Amino acid sequence: MPDLSHGDDAAAVNSLRSAVMRLSRRLKHQRVDESLSPTEMSVLGTLARCGNATPGELARKEHVQPPSMTRIVALLEAKGLVRLEPHPDDRRQKVVTQTEQAETMLEESRRKRNAWLARIAEELDDDEWAKLRDAAPVLEKLAHL
C-alpha cells in the first residue's frame, strides 16, 4: 500500500495520476461521434459493460445526481442511442437500454481508440510493453474501485 509520507511512494502516486490523466485526455479526443459529451459516452459505456439499468442506478454508477442523469438519458434517447422501457417489477420506474445504433457507435469508437493506442505503443521497447501489459489488470482494478 502506498505511503504518501514516503517520498518515493508520493512521487510514484503523483506520476501515475498525471500520466493516467494525460493519457485519458488524449484517448477522449479519439472519438467517433463528436456530438456526444464525454458524460454521454460514459453512460453508454456503462450500459455496455453493466447492461440495462434504471436512471437511478446509472446516476450512482456515474457519480451524478439523479436529475442530471434524467437529462442525460433524455438527450441520449433523443439521439436514438437509448430507449426507455417499463421496469419489469416496478411500474413507477423505467429501464434504460442502449440501441443497436449505440452498440455500433461504441464498437467503432473502441476500434478507433485501440488503433490509436496501438500506434503510440509501437514506440515502446519490448520490456516497456511487457510491463504495461502486466500493469493493465492492476489499472483496470483501480478504475473500478
Short mmCIF file of N, CA, C and O in Angstrom, two decimals:
data_model
loop_
_atom_site.label_atom_id
_atom_site.label_comp_id
_atom_site.label_asym_id
_atom_site.label_seq_id
_atom_site.Cartn_x
_atom_site.Cartn_y
_atom_site.Cartn_z
N MET A 1 0.85 -1.17 0.00
CA MET A 1 0.00 0.00 0.00
C MET A 1 0.90 1.23 0.00
O MET A 1 1.86 1.30 0.76
N PRO A 2 0.58 2.23 -0.85
CA PRO A 2 1.43 3.41 -0.91
C PRO A 2 1.41 4.22 0.39
O PRO A 2 0.37 4.37 1.02
N ASP A 3 2.57 4.69 0.75
CA ASP A 3 2.71 5.54 1.93
C ASP A 3 3.05 6.94 1.43
O ASP A 3 4.18 7.22 1.03
N LEU A 4 2.04 7.83 1.43
CA LEU A 4 2.23 9.15 0.85
C LEU A 4 3.18 10.02 1.66
O LEU A 4 3.62 11.06 1.18
N SER A 5 3.54 9.59 2.87
CA SER A 5 4.54 10.34 3.63
C SER A 5 5.95 9.94 3.19
O SER A 5 6.92 10.61 3.51
N HIS A 6 6.05 8.85 2.45
CA HIS A 6 7.33 8.37 1.93
C HIS A 6 7.55 9.03 0.58
O HIS A 6 6.70 8.96 -0.31
N GLY A 7 8.68 9.65 0.38
CA GLY A 7 8.95 10.42 -0.83
C GLY A 7 8.79 9.64 -2.12
O GLY A 7 8.19 10.13 -3.07
N ASP A 8 9.32 8.41 -2.17
CA ASP A 8 9.24 7.61 -3.40
C ASP A 8 7.80 7.24 -3.73
O ASP A 8 7.38 7.30 -4.89
N ASP A 9 7.01 6.85 -2.71
CA ASP A 9 5.61 6.50 -2.94
C ASP A 9 4.80 7.72 -3.38
O ASP A 9 3.98 7.64 -4.29
N ALA A 10 5.04 8.84 -2.72
CA ALA A 10 4.31 10.07 -3.07
C ALA A 10 4.63 10.48 -4.50
O ALA A 10 3.73 10.86 -5.27
N ALA A 11 5.88 10.37 -4.89
CA ALA A 11 6.28 10.73 -6.26
C ALA A 11 5.66 9.76 -7.27
O ALA A 11 5.20 10.18 -8.34
N ALA A 12 5.62 8.46 -6.94
CA ALA A 12 5.04 7.47 -7.84
C ALA A 12 3.54 7.70 -8.01
O ALA A 12 3.01 7.63 -9.13
N VAL A 13 2.83 8.01 -6.91
CA VAL A 13 1.40 8.28 -6.98
C VAL A 13 1.16 9.52 -7.84
O VAL A 13 0.26 9.55 -8.69
N ASN A 14 1.95 10.55 -7.63
CA ASN A 14 1.80 11.78 -8.40
C ASN A 14 2.06 11.53 -9.89
O ASN A 14 1.30 11.98 -10.75
N SER A 15 3.10 10.77 -10.19
CA SER A 15 3.43 10.46 -11.57
C SER A 15 2.34 9.62 -12.23
O SER A 15 1.95 9.86 -13.38
N LEU A 16 1.82 8.62 -11.52
CA LEU A 16 0.75 7.77 -12.04
C LEU A 16 -0.50 8.60 -12.33
O LEU A 16 -1.10 8.48 -13.39
N ARG A 17 -0.89 9.45 -11.37
CA ARG A 17 -2.07 10.30 -11.56
C ARG A 17 -1.92 11.17 -12.79
O ARG A 17 -2.79 11.23 -13.65
N SER A 18 -0.78 11.81 -12.91
CA SER A 18 -0.54 12.71 -14.02
C SER A 18 -0.56 11.97 -15.36
O SER A 18 -1.18 12.41 -16.33
N ALA A 19 0.11 10.82 -15.41
CA ALA A 19 0.17 10.05 -16.66
C ALA A 19 -1.20 9.53 -17.06
O ALA A 19 -1.58 9.59 -18.24
N VAL A 20 -1.96 9.01 -16.09
CA VAL A 20 -3.29 8.48 -16.40
C VAL A 20 -4.21 9.59 -16.89
O VAL A 20 -4.96 9.41 -17.86
N MET A 21 -4.12 10.75 -16.27
CA MET A 21 -4.97 11.87 -16.70
C MET A 21 -4.61 12.33 -18.12
O MET A 21 -5.50 12.57 -18.94
N ARG A 22 -3.32 12.45 -18.42
CA ARG A 22 -2.91 12.88 -19.77
C ARG A 22 -3.33 11.85 -20.81
O ARG A 22 -3.85 12.20 -21.87
N LEU A 23 -3.10 10.58 -20.51
CA LEU A 23 -3.48 9.53 -21.46
C LEU A 23 -5.00 9.51 -21.66
O LEU A 23 -5.48 9.38 -22.79
N SER A 24 -5.75 9.68 -20.58
CA SER A 24 -7.21 9.70 -20.68
C SER A 24 -7.69 10.85 -21.57
O SER A 24 -8.56 10.67 -22.41
N ARG A 25 -7.10 12.03 -21.38
CA ARG A 25 -7.49 13.18 -22.21
C ARG A 25 -7.20 12.90 -23.67
O ARG A 25 -8.00 13.21 -24.55
N ARG A 26 -6.05 12.32 -23.95
CA ARG A 26 -5.69 12.03 -25.35
C ARG A 26 -6.63 10.99 -25.94
O ARG A 26 -7.04 11.09 -27.10
N LEU A 27 -6.99 9.97 -25.15
CA LEU A 27 -7.93 8.96 -25.64
C LEU A 27 -9.31 9.56 -25.91
O LEU A 27 -9.97 9.18 -26.88
N LYS A 28 -9.74 10.48 -25.05
CA LYS A 28 -11.05 11.10 -25.25
C LYS A 28 -11.14 11.86 -26.56
O LYS A 28 -12.22 12.02 -27.12
N HIS A 29 -10.01 12.32 -27.08
CA HIS A 29 -10.01 13.04 -28.36
C HIS A 29 -10.14 12.10 -29.56
O HIS A 29 -10.29 12.56 -30.68
N GLN A 30 -10.08 10.82 -29.33
CA GLN A 30 -10.18 9.82 -30.39
C GLN A 30 -11.61 9.34 -30.56
O GLN A 30 -11.86 8.17 -30.76
N ARG A 31 -12.57 10.25 -30.46
CA ARG A 31 -13.98 9.87 -30.51
C ARG A 31 -14.47 9.73 -31.95
O ARG A 31 -14.00 10.41 -32.85
N VAL A 32 -15.45 8.86 -32.12
CA VAL A 32 -16.09 8.68 -33.42
C VAL A 32 -17.17 9.74 -33.61
O VAL A 32 -17.29 10.34 -34.66
N ASP A 33 -17.95 9.98 -32.57
CA ASP A 33 -19.07 10.92 -32.65
C ASP A 33 -18.77 12.12 -31.77
O ASP A 33 -18.88 12.05 -30.55
N GLU A 34 -18.42 13.23 -32.40
CA GLU A 34 -18.06 14.44 -31.66
C GLU A 34 -19.28 15.14 -31.05
O GLU A 34 -19.13 16.04 -30.24
N SER A 35 -20.48 14.72 -31.44
CA SER A 35 -21.68 15.37 -30.91
C SER A 35 -22.03 14.91 -29.50
O SER A 35 -22.86 15.53 -28.84
N LEU A 36 -21.39 13.82 -29.05
CA LEU A 36 -21.67 13.31 -27.71
C LEU A 36 -20.66 13.87 -26.71
O LEU A 36 -19.47 13.94 -27.00
N SER A 37 -21.15 14.23 -25.55
CA SER A 37 -20.27 14.70 -24.48
C SER A 37 -19.54 13.50 -23.88
O SER A 37 -20.00 12.36 -24.01
N PRO A 38 -18.43 13.75 -23.19
CA PRO A 38 -17.76 12.64 -22.50
C PRO A 38 -18.69 11.94 -21.51
O PRO A 38 -18.62 10.72 -21.35
N THR A 39 -19.57 12.68 -20.86
CA THR A 39 -20.51 12.08 -19.92
C THR A 39 -21.49 11.16 -20.64
O THR A 39 -21.78 10.05 -20.17
N GLU A 40 -22.00 11.60 -21.78
CA GLU A 40 -22.91 10.75 -22.55
C GLU A 40 -22.20 9.47 -23.00
O GLU A 40 -22.77 8.37 -22.91
N MET A 41 -20.95 9.61 -23.45
CA MET A 41 -20.18 8.42 -23.85
C MET A 41 -19.97 7.50 -22.65
O MET A 41 -20.06 6.27 -22.78
N SER A 42 -19.72 8.07 -21.49
CA SER A 42 -19.51 7.27 -20.29
C SER A 42 -20.76 6.49 -19.93
O SER A 42 -20.69 5.31 -19.56
N VAL A 43 -21.92 7.12 -20.04
CA VAL A 43 -23.18 6.43 -19.73
C VAL A 43 -23.39 5.27 -20.70
O VAL A 43 -23.76 4.17 -20.30
N LEU A 44 -23.12 5.50 -21.99
CA LEU A 44 -23.26 4.41 -22.96
C LEU A 44 -22.28 3.28 -22.65
O LEU A 44 -22.62 2.10 -22.76
N GLY A 45 -21.07 3.64 -22.26
CA GLY A 45 -20.09 2.63 -21.87
C GLY A 45 -20.53 1.83 -20.67
O GLY A 45 -20.34 0.61 -20.61
N THR A 46 -21.13 2.50 -19.70
CA THR A 46 -21.64 1.81 -18.51
C THR A 46 -22.75 0.85 -18.88
O THR A 46 -22.79 -0.29 -18.40
N LEU A 47 -23.65 1.27 -19.76
CA LEU A 47 -24.72 0.37 -20.21
C LEU A 47 -24.13 -0.84 -20.95
O LEU A 47 -24.60 -1.96 -20.77
N ALA A 48 -23.10 -0.60 -21.74
CA ALA A 48 -22.48 -1.71 -22.48
C ALA A 48 -21.82 -2.70 -21.52
O ALA A 48 -21.90 -3.91 -21.71
N ARG A 49 -21.15 -2.19 -20.48
CA ARG A 49 -20.45 -3.05 -19.52
C ARG A 49 -21.40 -3.74 -18.56
O ARG A 49 -21.24 -4.91 -18.25
N CYS A 50 -22.38 -2.98 -18.05
CA CYS A 50 -23.21 -3.47 -16.93
C CYS A 50 -24.60 -3.94 -17.35
O CYS A 50 -25.31 -4.53 -16.55
N GLY A 51 -25.01 -3.61 -18.56
CA GLY A 51 -26.35 -3.98 -19.01
C GLY A 51 -27.37 -2.91 -18.67
O GLY A 51 -27.04 -1.84 -18.17
N ASN A 52 -28.61 -3.21 -18.95
CA ASN A 52 -29.71 -2.27 -18.73
C ASN A 52 -29.75 -1.83 -17.27
O ASN A 52 -29.40 -2.59 -16.37
N ALA A 53 -30.21 -0.59 -17.06
CA ALA A 53 -30.26 -0.05 -15.70
C ALA A 53 -31.32 1.04 -15.61
O ALA A 53 -31.69 1.63 -16.62
N THR A 54 -31.78 1.28 -14.41
CA THR A 54 -32.69 2.41 -14.20
C THR A 54 -31.85 3.69 -14.21
O THR A 54 -30.64 3.64 -13.99
N PRO A 55 -32.49 4.84 -14.44
CA PRO A 55 -31.74 6.09 -14.36
C PRO A 55 -31.07 6.28 -12.99
O PRO A 55 -29.94 6.78 -12.92
N GLY A 56 -31.72 5.86 -11.92
CA GLY A 56 -31.13 5.97 -10.59
C GLY A 56 -29.87 5.12 -10.45
O GLY A 56 -28.87 5.56 -9.87
N GLU A 57 -29.90 3.90 -10.99
CA GLU A 57 -28.72 3.04 -10.95
C GLU A 57 -27.58 3.65 -11.76
O GLU A 57 -26.43 3.65 -11.34
N LEU A 58 -27.93 4.20 -12.93
CA LEU A 58 -26.91 4.85 -13.75
C LEU A 58 -26.31 6.05 -13.04
O LEU A 58 -25.10 6.27 -13.10
N ALA A 59 -27.15 6.83 -12.37
CA ALA A 59 -26.66 8.00 -11.64
C ALA A 59 -25.64 7.57 -10.59
O ALA A 59 -24.59 8.21 -10.44
N ARG A 60 -25.93 6.51 -9.86
CA ARG A 60 -24.99 6.02 -8.85
C ARG A 60 -23.68 5.55 -9.49
O ARG A 60 -22.60 5.87 -9.01
N LYS A 61 -23.78 4.81 -10.56
CA LYS A 61 -22.58 4.28 -11.22
C LYS A 61 -21.74 5.39 -11.83
O LYS A 61 -20.52 5.28 -11.89
N GLU A 62 -22.40 6.43 -12.29
CA GLU A 62 -21.69 7.54 -12.94
C GLU A 62 -21.35 8.67 -11.97
O GLU A 62 -20.75 9.67 -12.36
N HIS A 63 -21.77 8.53 -10.73
CA HIS A 63 -21.49 9.53 -9.68
C HIS A 63 -22.04 10.91 -10.05
O HIS A 63 -21.34 11.92 -9.94
N VAL A 64 -23.30 10.92 -10.50
CA VAL A 64 -24.01 12.18 -10.76
C VAL A 64 -25.34 12.14 -10.03
O VAL A 64 -25.81 11.08 -9.61
N GLN A 65 -25.95 13.29 -9.90
CA GLN A 65 -27.25 13.37 -9.24
C GLN A 65 -28.34 12.82 -10.17
O GLN A 65 -28.25 12.96 -11.40
N PRO A 66 -29.38 12.20 -9.61
CA PRO A 66 -30.45 11.64 -10.44
C PRO A 66 -31.07 12.63 -11.44
O PRO A 66 -31.30 12.25 -12.60
N PRO A 67 -31.33 13.90 -11.06
CA PRO A 67 -31.90 14.81 -12.07
C PRO A 67 -30.95 15.02 -13.26
O PRO A 67 -31.41 15.14 -14.40
N SER A 68 -29.65 15.02 -13.00
CA SER A 68 -28.68 15.15 -14.10
C SER A 68 -28.75 13.94 -15.02
O SER A 68 -28.71 14.06 -16.24
N MET A 69 -28.86 12.75 -14.42
CA MET A 69 -28.94 11.54 -15.23
C MET A 69 -30.22 11.52 -16.05
O MET A 69 -30.21 11.07 -17.20
N THR A 70 -31.31 12.00 -15.48
CA THR A 70 -32.57 12.07 -16.22
C THR A 70 -32.38 12.91 -17.49
O THR A 70 -32.85 12.54 -18.57
N ARG A 71 -31.68 14.04 -17.36
CA ARG A 71 -31.42 14.89 -18.54
C ARG A 71 -30.51 14.19 -19.54
O ARG A 71 -30.74 14.25 -20.75
N ILE A 72 -29.47 13.51 -19.05
CA ILE A 72 -28.54 12.81 -19.94
C ILE A 72 -29.27 11.71 -20.71
O ILE A 72 -29.11 11.57 -21.92
N VAL A 73 -30.10 10.95 -20.01
CA VAL A 73 -30.86 9.87 -20.65
C VAL A 73 -31.81 10.45 -21.70
O VAL A 73 -31.94 9.90 -22.80
N ALA A 74 -32.43 11.57 -21.39
CA ALA A 74 -33.34 12.21 -22.37
C ALA A 74 -32.58 12.63 -23.62
O ALA A 74 -33.08 12.46 -24.75
N LEU A 75 -31.38 13.17 -23.46
CA LEU A 75 -30.56 13.56 -24.61
C LEU A 75 -30.18 12.34 -25.44
O LEU A 75 -30.25 12.36 -26.67
N LEU A 76 -29.76 11.27 -24.76
CA LEU A 76 -29.39 10.04 -25.47
C LEU A 76 -30.59 9.42 -26.18
O LEU A 76 -30.46 8.90 -27.29
N GLU A 77 -31.75 9.50 -25.55
CA GLU A 77 -32.96 8.97 -26.18
C GLU A 77 -33.31 9.78 -27.43
O GLU A 77 -33.66 9.22 -28.46
N ALA A 78 -33.19 11.10 -27.35
CA ALA A 78 -33.48 11.96 -28.49
C ALA A 78 -32.53 11.69 -29.66
O ALA A 78 -32.91 11.85 -30.82
N LYS A 79 -31.32 11.25 -29.36
CA LYS A 79 -30.33 10.92 -30.39
C LYS A 79 -30.47 9.49 -30.89
O LYS A 79 -29.70 9.04 -31.74
N GLY A 80 -31.43 8.75 -30.35
CA GLY A 80 -31.66 7.38 -30.78
C GLY A 80 -30.65 6.37 -30.25
O GLY A 80 -30.52 5.28 -30.81
N LEU A 81 -29.96 6.72 -29.16
CA LEU A 81 -28.92 5.84 -28.63
C LEU A 81 -29.39 4.98 -27.47
O LEU A 81 -28.76 3.98 -27.15
N VAL A 82 -30.47 5.38 -26.81
CA VAL A 82 -31.07 4.56 -25.75
C VAL A 82 -32.59 4.61 -25.91
O VAL A 82 -33.13 5.49 -26.57
N ARG A 83 -33.22 3.66 -25.28
CA ARG A 83 -34.69 3.69 -25.21
C ARG A 83 -35.08 3.39 -23.77
O ARG A 83 -34.35 2.71 -23.04
N LEU A 84 -36.21 3.92 -23.37
CA LEU A 84 -36.74 3.67 -22.03
C LEU A 84 -37.83 2.62 -22.14
O LEU A 84 -38.73 2.73 -22.98
N GLU A 85 -37.72 1.61 -21.31
CA GLU A 85 -38.70 0.53 -21.32
C GLU A 85 -39.28 0.40 -19.93
O GLU A 85 -38.65 0.80 -18.94
N PRO A 86 -40.48 -0.16 -19.82
CA PRO A 86 -41.07 -0.35 -18.48
C PRO A 86 -40.21 -1.27 -17.63
O PRO A 86 -39.64 -2.24 -18.12
N HIS A 87 -40.10 -0.95 -16.36
CA HIS A 87 -39.38 -1.80 -15.41
C HIS A 87 -40.19 -3.08 -15.21
O HIS A 87 -41.41 -3.02 -15.03
N PRO A 88 -39.56 -4.25 -15.21
CA PRO A 88 -40.33 -5.50 -15.11
C PRO A 88 -41.02 -5.69 -13.76
O PRO A 88 -42.04 -6.38 -13.69
N ASP A 89 -40.49 -5.06 -12.71
CA ASP A 89 -41.04 -5.28 -11.37
C ASP A 89 -41.68 -4.04 -10.74
O ASP A 89 -42.42 -4.17 -9.76
N ASP A 90 -41.39 -2.87 -11.26
CA ASP A 90 -41.85 -1.63 -10.64
C ASP A 90 -42.35 -0.68 -11.73
O ASP A 90 -41.55 -0.05 -12.42
N ARG A 91 -43.65 -0.57 -11.87
CA ARG A 91 -44.24 0.26 -12.93
C ARG A 91 -43.91 1.75 -12.79
O ARG A 91 -44.07 2.50 -13.73
N ARG A 92 -43.44 2.17 -11.62
CA ARG A 92 -43.09 3.58 -11.43
C ARG A 92 -41.76 3.91 -12.08
O ARG A 92 -41.45 5.08 -12.29
N GLN A 93 -40.97 2.91 -12.39
CA GLN A 93 -39.63 3.14 -12.93
C GLN A 93 -39.54 2.72 -14.39
O GLN A 93 -40.37 1.98 -14.89
N LYS A 94 -38.48 3.21 -15.03
CA LYS A 94 -38.14 2.83 -16.39
C LYS A 94 -36.76 2.21 -16.38
O LYS A 94 -35.95 2.45 -15.49
N VAL A 95 -36.48 1.42 -17.39
CA VAL A 95 -35.17 0.81 -17.57
C VAL A 95 -34.57 1.40 -18.85
O VAL A 95 -35.23 1.48 -19.88
N VAL A 96 -33.30 1.81 -18.75
CA VAL A 96 -32.59 2.39 -19.89
C VAL A 96 -31.87 1.26 -20.61
O VAL A 96 -31.12 0.49 -20.00
N THR A 97 -32.11 1.17 -21.91
CA THR A 97 -31.50 0.13 -22.76
C THR A 97 -30.81 0.82 -23.92
O THR A 97 -31.39 1.71 -24.54
N GLN A 98 -29.59 0.42 -24.22
CA GLN A 98 -28.93 1.03 -25.38
C GLN A 98 -29.46 0.41 -26.67
O GLN A 98 -29.88 -0.74 -26.69
N THR A 99 -29.44 1.18 -27.73
CA THR A 99 -29.93 0.73 -29.03
C THR A 99 -28.79 0.12 -29.84
O THR A 99 -27.61 0.23 -29.48
N GLU A 100 -29.14 -0.50 -30.95
CA GLU A 100 -28.14 -1.05 -31.87
C GLU A 100 -27.23 0.05 -32.38
O GLU A 100 -26.02 -0.15 -32.55
N GLN A 101 -27.80 1.22 -32.62
CA GLN A 101 -27.01 2.37 -33.08
C GLN A 101 -25.92 2.70 -32.05
O GLN A 101 -24.77 2.96 -32.42
N ALA A 102 -26.25 2.67 -30.78
CA ALA A 102 -25.25 2.94 -29.72
C ALA A 102 -24.19 1.85 -29.70
O ALA A 102 -23.00 2.15 -29.57
N GLU A 103 -24.61 0.60 -29.82
CA GLU A 103 -23.65 -0.51 -29.82
C GLU A 103 -22.66 -0.37 -30.97
O GLU A 103 -21.45 -0.55 -30.79
N THR A 104 -23.16 -0.03 -32.15
CA THR A 104 -22.31 0.15 -33.32
C THR A 104 -21.34 1.31 -33.12
O THR A 104 -20.14 1.20 -33.41
N MET A 105 -21.85 2.43 -32.60
CA MET A 105 -21.01 3.59 -32.37
C MET A 105 -19.92 3.29 -31.33
O MET A 105 -18.77 3.66 -31.52
N LEU A 106 -20.29 2.60 -30.25
CA LEU A 106 -19.31 2.25 -29.23
C LEU A 106 -18.23 1.32 -29.79
O LEU A 106 -17.04 1.48 -29.47
N GLU A 107 -18.62 0.37 -30.61
CA GLU A 107 -17.65 -0.55 -31.22
C GLU A 107 -16.69 0.21 -32.13
O GLU A 107 -15.48 0.00 -32.10
N GLU A 108 -17.22 1.14 -32.94
CA GLU A 108 -16.36 1.95 -33.81
C GLU A 108 -15.42 2.80 -32.96
O GLU A 108 -14.24 2.95 -33.31
N SER A 109 -15.92 3.35 -31.88
CA SER A 109 -15.10 4.18 -31.00
C SER A 109 -13.99 3.35 -30.36
O SER A 109 -12.83 3.78 -30.31
N ARG A 110 -14.33 2.14 -29.90
CA ARG A 110 -13.31 1.25 -29.32
C ARG A 110 -12.23 0.92 -30.34
O ARG A 110 -11.04 0.95 -30.03
N ARG A 111 -12.66 0.61 -31.56
CA ARG A 111 -11.69 0.27 -32.62
C ARG A 111 -10.75 1.45 -32.87
O ARG A 111 -9.53 1.27 -32.98
N LYS A 112 -11.32 2.65 -32.98
CA LYS A 112 -10.51 3.84 -33.25
C LYS A 112 -9.53 4.10 -32.10
O LYS A 112 -8.35 4.35 -32.32
N ARG A 113 -10.00 4.02 -30.86
CA ARG A 113 -9.14 4.27 -29.71
C ARG A 113 -8.07 3.19 -29.56
O ARG A 113 -6.92 3.47 -29.24
N ASN A 114 -8.46 1.93 -29.79
CA ASN A 114 -7.48 0.84 -29.70
C ASN A 114 -6.40 1.00 -30.77
O ASN A 114 -5.22 0.78 -30.50
N ALA A 115 -6.79 1.38 -31.99
CA ALA A 115 -5.82 1.57 -33.07
C ALA A 115 -4.86 2.71 -32.72
O ALA A 115 -3.64 2.60 -32.93
N TRP A 116 -5.39 3.80 -32.18
CA TRP A 116 -4.55 4.93 -31.78
C TRP A 116 -3.56 4.49 -30.69
O TRP A 116 -2.36 4.77 -30.78
N LEU A 117 -4.07 3.79 -29.69
CA LEU A 117 -3.21 3.36 -28.58
C LEU A 117 -2.15 2.36 -29.07
O LEU A 117 -0.99 2.43 -28.67
N ALA A 118 -2.53 1.47 -29.97
CA ALA A 118 -1.57 0.51 -30.53
C ALA A 118 -0.48 1.24 -31.30
O ALA A 118 0.70 0.87 -31.21
N ARG A 119 -0.87 2.30 -32.04
CA ARG A 119 0.12 3.08 -32.80
C ARG A 119 1.14 3.73 -31.87
O ARG A 119 2.35 3.68 -32.13
N ILE A 120 0.66 4.36 -30.81
CA ILE A 120 1.64 5.03 -29.93
C ILE A 120 2.43 4.01 -29.11
O ILE A 120 3.58 4.28 -28.77
N ALA A 121 1.85 2.85 -28.83
CA ALA A 121 2.56 1.82 -28.07
C ALA A 121 3.70 1.22 -28.89
O ALA A 121 4.62 0.63 -28.32
N GLU A 122 3.67 1.38 -30.21
CA GLU A 122 4.76 0.90 -31.05
C GLU A 122 6.08 1.58 -30.70
O GLU A 122 7.15 1.08 -31.02
N GLU A 123 5.99 2.73 -30.04
CA GLU A 123 7.20 3.46 -29.63
C GLU A 123 7.87 2.84 -28.40
O GLU A 123 8.99 3.21 -28.06
N LEU A 124 7.20 1.91 -27.74
CA LEU A 124 7.75 1.26 -26.56
C LEU A 124 8.67 0.12 -26.97
O LEU A 124 8.43 -0.55 -27.98
N ASP A 125 9.70 -0.12 -26.16
CA ASP A 125 10.53 -1.30 -26.42
C ASP A 125 9.82 -2.53 -25.82
O ASP A 125 8.79 -2.40 -25.14
N ASP A 126 10.37 -3.71 -26.07
CA ASP A 126 9.72 -4.95 -25.63
C ASP A 126 9.53 -5.00 -24.12
O ASP A 126 8.49 -5.44 -23.62
N ASP A 127 10.52 -4.54 -23.36
CA ASP A 127 10.45 -4.56 -21.91
C ASP A 127 9.35 -3.60 -21.41
O ASP A 127 8.56 -3.95 -20.53
N GLU A 128 9.29 -2.40 -21.99
CA GLU A 128 8.26 -1.43 -21.59
C GLU A 128 6.86 -1.97 -21.91
O GLU A 128 5.94 -1.84 -21.11
N TRP A 129 6.73 -2.59 -23.10
CA TRP A 129 5.42 -3.13 -23.48
C TRP A 129 5.01 -4.26 -22.53
O TRP A 129 3.86 -4.34 -22.11
N ALA A 130 5.94 -5.11 -22.15
CA ALA A 130 5.63 -6.22 -21.22
C ALA A 130 5.18 -5.66 -19.87
O ALA A 130 4.23 -6.17 -19.28
N LYS A 131 5.86 -4.63 -19.38
CA LYS A 131 5.47 -4.02 -18.11
C LYS A 131 4.08 -3.40 -18.19
O LYS A 131 3.26 -3.54 -17.28
N LEU A 132 3.82 -2.73 -19.30
CA LEU A 132 2.50 -2.11 -19.46
C LEU A 132 1.40 -3.16 -19.58
O LEU A 132 0.34 -3.04 -18.97
N ARG A 133 1.67 -4.21 -20.32
CA ARG A 133 0.70 -5.31 -20.46
C ARG A 133 0.42 -5.94 -19.10
O ARG A 133 -0.73 -6.22 -18.76
N ASP A 134 1.47 -6.13 -18.29
CA ASP A 134 1.28 -6.70 -16.96
C ASP A 134 0.54 -5.74 -16.02
O ASP A 134 -0.15 -6.18 -15.11
N ALA A 135 0.69 -4.43 -16.24
CA ALA A 135 0.03 -3.44 -15.39
C ALA A 135 -1.44 -3.25 -15.74
O ALA A 135 -2.21 -2.74 -14.91
N ALA A 136 -1.86 -3.64 -16.93
CA ALA A 136 -3.24 -3.39 -17.37
C ALA A 136 -4.29 -3.92 -16.40
O ALA A 136 -5.23 -3.19 -16.06
N PRO A 137 -4.18 -5.16 -15.88
CA PRO A 137 -5.20 -5.63 -14.92
C PRO A 137 -5.22 -4.82 -13.63
O PRO A 137 -6.28 -4.61 -13.04
N VAL A 138 -4.07 -4.34 -13.21
CA VAL A 138 -4.00 -3.55 -11.98
C VAL A 138 -4.68 -2.19 -12.21
O VAL A 138 -5.45 -1.72 -11.37
N LEU A 139 -4.42 -1.58 -13.35
CA LEU A 139 -5.06 -0.31 -13.68
C LEU A 139 -6.57 -0.49 -13.82
O LEU A 139 -7.35 0.36 -13.38
N GLU A 140 -6.98 -1.61 -14.40
CA GLU A 140 -8.42 -1.92 -14.51
C GLU A 140 -9.05 -2.02 -13.12
O GLU A 140 -10.13 -1.48 -12.87
N LYS A 141 -8.36 -2.69 -12.21
CA LYS A 141 -8.87 -2.81 -10.84
C LYS A 141 -9.00 -1.44 -10.19
O LYS A 141 -10.03 -1.13 -9.57
N LEU A 142 -7.98 -0.59 -10.32
CA LEU A 142 -8.04 0.75 -9.75
C LEU A 142 -9.21 1.55 -10.34
O LEU A 142 -9.87 2.31 -9.63
N ALA A 143 -9.45 1.38 -11.63
CA ALA A 143 -10.51 2.15 -12.29
C ALA A 143 -11.90 1.79 -11.75
O ALA A 143 -12.83 2.59 -11.86
N HIS A 144 -12.04 0.60 -11.18
CA HIS A 144 -13.37 0.15 -10.73
C HIS A 144 -13.51 0.06 -9.22
O HIS A 144 -14.49 -0.48 -8.72
N LEU A 145 -12.53 0.57 -8.47
CA LEU A 145 -12.64 0.59 -7.00
C LEU A 145 -13.54 1.72 -6.55
O LEU A 145 -13.69 2.71 -7.15
#
